[in-house]
Amino acid sequence: IVVNGDFKDAGRLQVELSDMSGKVRLVKMIDIASNTKTINIPASKLHKGMYIISIKELGTNDAKPLVTQCIYKNVE
């Protein structure tokens, strides 16, 4: 899964992938380089279905949401 965006000033991100029942399937921390415009998320171990991707910028106190996206995987 590739998520495109302007992440250049984000610093450290938390990527969370959940299924439609709310079960978290993946949590990944990413340190963003200064020119990053894409985030790659492994999907080979996911079953068919709908998922929600949430990307948050981690700061000193609270995680600031940057992207929330619904995706559908239709092949195994």
mmCIF file of C-alpha atoms in Angstrom:
data_model
loop_
_atom_site.group_PDB
_atom_site.id
_atom_site.type_symbol
_atom_site.label_atom_id
_atom_site.label_comp_id
_atom_site.label_asym_id
_atom_site.label_seq_id
_atom_site.Cartn_x
_atom_site.Cartn_y
_atom_site.Cartn_z
ATOM 1 C CA ILE A 1 0.000 0.000 0.000
ATOM 2 C CA VAL A 2 1.395 3.392 -0.941
ATOM 3 C CA VAL A 3 0.081 6.579 0.664
ATOM 4 C CA ASN A 4 1.045 9.823 -1.075
ATOM 5 C CA GLY A 5 1.193 13.138 0.726
ATOM 6 C CA ASP A 6 3.362 16.024 1.816
ATOM 7 C CA PHE A 7 5.129 14.535 4.826
ATOM 8 C CA LYS A 8 8.331 16.593 4.595
ATOM 9 C CA ASP A 9 7.896 18.506 7.873
ATOM 10 C CA ALA A 10 6.245 15.725 9.874
ATOM 11 C CA GLY A 11 9.325 14.232 11.559
ATOM 12 C CA ARG A 12 8.136 11.011 13.217
ATOM 13 C CA LEU A 13 4.873 9.354 12.137
ATOM 14 C CA GLN A 14 2.729 6.550 13.495
ATOM 15 C CA VAL A 15 0.979 4.452 10.847
ATOM 16 C CA GLU A 16 -1.941 2.356 12.071
ATOM 17 C CA LEU A 17 -3.889 -0.111 9.923
ATOM 18 C CA SER A 18 -7.209 -1.420 11.293
ATOM 19 C CA ASP A 19 -9.824 -3.754 9.862
ATOM 20 C CA MET A 20 -13.495 -2.773 9.769
ATOM 21 C CA SER A 21 -14.197 -4.475 13.110
ATOM 22 C CA GLY A 22 -11.709 -2.091 14.712
ATOM 23 C CA LYS A 23 -8.954 -4.639 15.281
ATOM 24 C CA VAL A 24 -5.532 -3.076 14.788
ATOM 25 C CA ARG A 25 -3.553 -5.137 12.266
ATOM 26 C CA LEU A 26 -0.387 -3.035 12.026
ATOM 27 C CA VAL A 27 1.304 -0.229 13.958
ATOM 28 C CA LYS A 28 4.481 1.161 12.464
ATOM 29 C CA MET A 29 6.653 4.114 13.494
ATOM 30 C CA ILE A 30 8.393 5.959 10.650
ATOM 31 C CA ASP A 31 11.040 8.678 10.775
ATOM 32 C CA ILE A 32 10.394 10.914 7.788
ATOM 33 C CA ALA A 33 13.234 12.308 5.692
ATOM 34 C CA SER A 34 13.053 15.923 4.515
ATOM 35 C CA ASN A 35 11.858 15.098 0.986
ATOM 36 C CA THR A 36 9.465 12.185 1.652
ATOM 37 C CA LYS A 37 6.212 12.225 -0.315
ATOM 38 C CA THR A 38 5.181 8.554 -0.025
ATOM 39 C CA ILE A 39 4.771 5.991 2.741
ATOM 40 C CA ASN A 40 4.869 2.274 1.928
ATOM 41 C CA ILE A 41 2.817 -0.094 4.069
ATOM 42 C CA PRO A 42 3.239 -3.879 3.709
ATOM 43 C CA ALA A 43 -0.009 -5.604 2.681
ATOM 44 C CA SER A 44 1.097 -9.126 1.782
ATOM 45 C CA LYS A 45 -0.175 -10.642 5.057
ATOM 46 C CA LEU A 46 -3.577 -8.931 4.950
ATOM 47 C CA HIS A 47 -6.693 -10.879 3.985
ATOM 48 C CA LYS A 48 -9.274 -9.587 1.521
ATOM 49 C CA GLY A 49 -11.434 -6.820 2.935
ATOM 50 C CA MET A 50 -11.686 -3.186 3.918
ATOM 51 C CA TYR A 51 -9.148 -1.446 6.122
ATOM 52 C CA ILE A 52 -8.641 1.993 7.608
ATOM 53 C CA ILE A 53 -5.206 3.605 7.504
ATOM 54 C CA SER A 54 -4.503 6.340 10.012
ATOM 55 C CA ILE A 55 -1.264 8.337 9.888
ATOM 56 C CA LYS A 56 -0.463 10.601 12.810
ATOM 57 C CA GLU A 57 2.353 13.045 13.413
ATOM 58 C CA LEU A 58 3.947 12.340 16.773
ATOM 59 C CA GLY A 59 4.802 15.403 18.800
ATOM 60 C CA THR A 60 5.756 16.052 22.371
ATOM 61 C CA ASN A 61 2.227 15.813 23.837
ATOM 62 C CA ASP A 62 -0.396 14.612 21.354
ATOM 63 C CA ALA A 63 -0.423 12.774 18.045
ATOM 64 C CA LYS A 64 -1.672 15.105 15.303
ATOM 65 C CA PRO A 65 -3.695 13.234 12.617
ATOM 66 C CA LEU A 66 -2.443 13.776 9.059
ATOM 67 C CA VAL A 67 -4.276 11.164 6.954
ATOM 68 C CA THR A 68 -7.204 8.815 7.483
ATOM 69 C CA GLN A 69 -8.047 6.681 4.476
ATOM 70 C CA CYS A 70 -10.233 3.658 3.786
ATOM 71 C CA ILE A 71 -8.796 1.024 1.435
ATOM 72 C CA TYR A 72 -10.081 -2.232 -0.031
ATOM 73 C CA LYS A 73 -7.898 -5.249 -0.699
ATOM 74 C CA ASN A 74 -9.561 -7.578 -3.199
ATOM 75 C CA VAL A 75 -6.849 -10.208 -3.784
ATOM 76 C CA GLU A 76 -5.028 -12.566 -1.430
#
